XYZ file of C-alpha atoms in Angstrom:
248
model
C 0.000 0.000 0.000
C 1.016 3.617 -0.527
C 1.830 5.760 2.474
C -0.761 8.289 3.566
C 1.715 11.054 2.637
C 2.054 9.701 -0.905
C -1.719 9.427 -1.221
C -2.615 12.883 0.064
C 0.214 14.863 -1.531
C 0.246 12.945 -4.834
C -3.476 12.795 -5.549
C -4.551 13.549 -9.113
C -7.834 13.089 -10.957
C -7.586 9.978 -13.149
C -10.040 9.893 -16.054
C -8.648 6.987 -18.094
C -8.693 3.414 -16.785
C -7.588 -0.044 -17.831
C -10.191 -2.751 -18.458
C -9.244 -4.587 -15.260
C -12.144 -5.288 -12.927
C -11.942 -4.868 -9.174
C -11.924 -7.963 -7.017
C -14.627 -8.411 -4.407
C -11.898 -8.090 -1.773
C -10.903 -4.675 -3.141
C -14.509 -3.506 -3.264
C -15.196 -4.786 0.249
C -12.178 -2.873 1.578
C -13.494 0.363 0.054
C -17.028 -0.363 1.269
C -15.860 -1.034 4.828
C -13.791 2.150 4.825
C -16.892 4.059 3.706
C -18.897 2.367 6.447
C -16.508 3.760 9.075
C -16.812 7.367 7.878
C -17.246 9.974 10.646
C -20.679 11.615 10.408
C -22.731 14.270 12.189
C -24.250 12.911 15.418
C -23.313 9.409 14.157
C -26.544 9.812 12.220
C -24.850 8.472 9.050
C -27.001 10.676 6.839
C -25.636 9.224 3.610
C -25.855 6.222 1.317
C -23.724 5.069 -1.612
C -24.979 3.522 -4.838
C -22.187 1.280 -6.178
C -22.632 0.915 -9.933
C -20.556 -1.924 -11.396
C -23.045 -3.129 -14.040
C -21.651 -2.038 -17.407
C -25.032 -1.325 -18.984
C -25.985 0.974 -16.123
C -22.610 2.733 -16.274
C -23.125 3.306 -19.999
C -26.606 4.702 -19.314
C -25.207 7.117 -16.721
C -22.491 8.099 -19.207
C -25.140 8.847 -21.832
C -26.954 11.096 -19.359
C -23.869 12.961 -18.136
C -21.459 12.790 -21.074
C -18.684 11.895 -18.618
C -16.737 9.131 -20.392
C -14.898 7.989 -17.263
C -18.194 6.698 -15.864
C -18.467 3.977 -18.510
C -14.765 3.103 -18.537
C -14.125 2.945 -14.771
C -14.331 -0.325 -12.854
C -16.892 1.021 -10.384
C -18.870 4.228 -10.206
C -19.849 5.187 -6.674
C -22.665 7.703 -6.241
C -22.686 9.408 -2.843
C -26.074 10.593 -1.639
C -27.422 12.563 1.288
C -29.966 10.241 2.876
C -32.745 10.998 5.371
C -34.909 8.131 4.163
C -33.294 5.574 6.486
C -33.739 7.554 9.693
C -37.312 8.461 8.716
C -38.126 4.759 8.201
C -36.497 3.943 11.548
C -38.444 6.712 13.331
C -41.709 5.503 11.811
C -40.918 1.963 12.986
C -40.906 3.073 16.636
C -43.612 5.711 16.117
C -41.190 8.518 16.895
C -42.386 11.907 15.499
C -39.989 13.020 12.779
C -39.076 16.739 12.706
C -38.578 18.860 9.588
C -34.797 19.022 10.114
C -34.019 17.777 6.565
C -35.946 20.774 5.210
C -33.583 23.264 6.873
C -30.313 24.569 5.481
C -28.430 22.842 8.312
C -30.213 19.604 7.475
C -29.120 19.835 3.840
C -25.560 20.663 4.912
C -25.414 17.709 7.322
C -26.399 15.295 4.553
C -23.996 16.846 2.048
C -21.085 16.881 4.499
C -21.659 13.259 5.530
C -21.755 12.163 1.887
C -18.661 14.217 1.025
C -16.715 12.735 3.941
C -17.705 9.256 2.762
C -16.502 10.057 -0.755
C -13.141 11.304 0.480
C -12.786 8.127 2.548
C -13.530 6.033 -0.544
C -11.090 8.036 -2.660
C -8.240 7.638 -0.177
C -8.888 3.932 0.393
C -9.011 3.321 -3.375
C -5.708 5.130 -3.923
C -4.089 3.158 -1.101
C -4.528 -0.076 -3.094
C -3.245 1.341 -6.366
C -6.461 2.621 -7.904
C -7.159 6.027 -9.376
C -10.292 8.098 -9.090
C -12.177 11.121 -10.354
C -14.930 13.021 -8.526
C -17.834 13.924 -10.842
C -20.033 16.668 -9.442
C -21.966 16.842 -12.720
C -23.740 13.679 -11.593
C -25.653 15.961 -9.232
C -26.575 18.720 -11.663
C -26.793 17.474 -15.265
C -30.222 15.787 -15.068
C -31.075 15.089 -11.421
C -34.564 13.729 -12.151
C -33.239 11.152 -14.622
C -30.313 10.186 -12.388
C -32.693 9.697 -9.452
C -34.906 7.538 -11.651
C -32.021 5.349 -12.839
C -30.689 4.917 -9.295
C -34.224 4.467 -7.920
C -33.711 7.051 -5.194
C -36.628 7.321 -2.734
C -37.890 10.566 -1.232
C -35.430 11.990 1.262
C -32.371 11.022 -0.807
C -30.437 13.134 -3.313
C -27.136 12.837 -5.159
C -24.196 14.829 -3.813
C -21.360 13.626 -6.050
C -20.098 10.641 -8.018
C -16.683 8.960 -7.842
C -15.225 6.913 -10.688
C -12.554 4.424 -9.575
C -10.407 1.918 -11.425
C -6.873 0.983 -12.376
C -5.182 4.044 -13.924
C -4.301 4.093 -17.616
C -2.679 7.522 -17.259
C -0.486 9.493 -14.868
C -1.795 13.070 -14.898
C 0.435 15.944 -13.857
C -0.084 17.211 -10.328
C -2.306 20.282 -10.577
C -1.047 23.416 -8.754
C -3.177 24.409 -5.784
C -3.526 27.762 -4.034
C -0.498 28.631 -1.875
C -0.786 27.975 1.844
C -1.026 31.724 2.412
C -4.480 31.588 0.790
C -5.574 28.291 2.323
C -4.402 28.326 5.936
C -5.350 31.377 8.015
C -3.692 31.599 11.419
C -6.140 32.240 14.266
C -8.326 34.523 12.124
C -9.082 35.133 8.460
C -6.186 37.035 6.936
C -6.794 40.766 6.843
C -4.078 41.877 4.429
C -4.575 42.348 0.688
C -4.624 38.942 -1.013
C -5.008 40.172 -4.592
C -1.345 39.707 -5.517
C -1.391 36.098 -4.264
C -4.607 35.383 -6.166
C -3.368 36.948 -9.399
C -0.082 35.052 -9.123
C -2.006 31.820 -8.679
C -4.150 32.665 -11.714
C -0.939 32.931 -13.790
C 0.329 29.628 -12.364
C -2.862 27.825 -13.412
C -2.804 29.435 -16.846
C 0.771 28.241 -17.395
C -0.104 24.756 -16.152
C -3.109 24.479 -18.484
C -0.991 25.486 -21.485
C 1.840 23.044 -20.766
C 0.361 20.046 -18.946
C 0.545 16.543 -20.374
C -2.515 15.377 -22.280
C -5.144 17.888 -23.393
C -4.038 21.514 -22.986
C -6.282 24.581 -22.719
C -6.080 28.368 -22.568
C -8.160 28.481 -19.386
C -7.123 30.757 -16.578
C -8.383 30.204 -13.031
C -10.403 33.293 -12.082
C -12.699 33.748 -15.071
C -12.949 29.974 -15.593
C -14.274 29.410 -12.059
C -16.597 32.426 -12.223
C -17.921 31.023 -15.504
C -18.575 27.721 -13.742
C -20.576 29.580 -11.081
C -22.615 31.318 -13.794
C -23.415 27.964 -15.391
C -24.285 26.501 -11.984
C -26.938 29.157 -11.430
C -28.918 27.636 -14.317
C -29.490 24.350 -12.487
C -32.790 23.983 -10.634
C -31.331 22.174 -7.619
C -33.871 23.734 -5.245
C -36.739 22.445 -7.379
C -35.209 18.990 -7.562
C -34.709 18.865 -3.788
C -38.360 19.773 -3.262
C -39.401 16.965 -5.587
C -37.200 14.607 -3.561
C -39.069 15.594 -0.417
C -36.952 18.483 0.897
C -39.109 21.576 1.384
C -36.163 23.942 2.025
C -37.935 25.971 4.698
C -36.720 29.495 5.420
């Protein structure tokens, strides 16, 4: 196995995989790691749909356009899940509050699912696999994705994770300097524009020279453009249709 330092400091997004399947032992290791994820209140407000059937992976690829979904060995879909606790509460006739309809309720489910995904990613890398997080699973066509995965009310997709044996070794992508990431005791109060503009130039240079497909993307306008696109998605409407009323 790789060391935790190698895993955390050498992580890259792998989008091309060999045709090798995962053994049941490998899958069980990842599943058990997911099972032991820390969660809010130990409520375990998440579930994972493990998609290994090739036809279903191809269907999800056709919906999302994300090729790595159909070529990976397993596609794990991490969901916020209040269905299980609601069923349990009903079983003992315990009145169920509207907590899932609050912003904190949504955040608890999202955070639990995200922690589970990170656990899966790290455990997969530790046994020589590569992975790629696919947030578009959440936004591209949430109604259709929910239908394919047969998600009940009280469950919604947070993110997908493709895993498999790597068929590429992507360059390590530059991240923001520690001066922008780690704030000592309080949020930094000095001008950070120079650091941000320098990072923008670093990303631009990386995108022009990286191995594989190159682009002319910078960082600032590219991310702002992503936010603009994200505002077009009707996530609030989808959540309401999945049983989350999003109360003020």
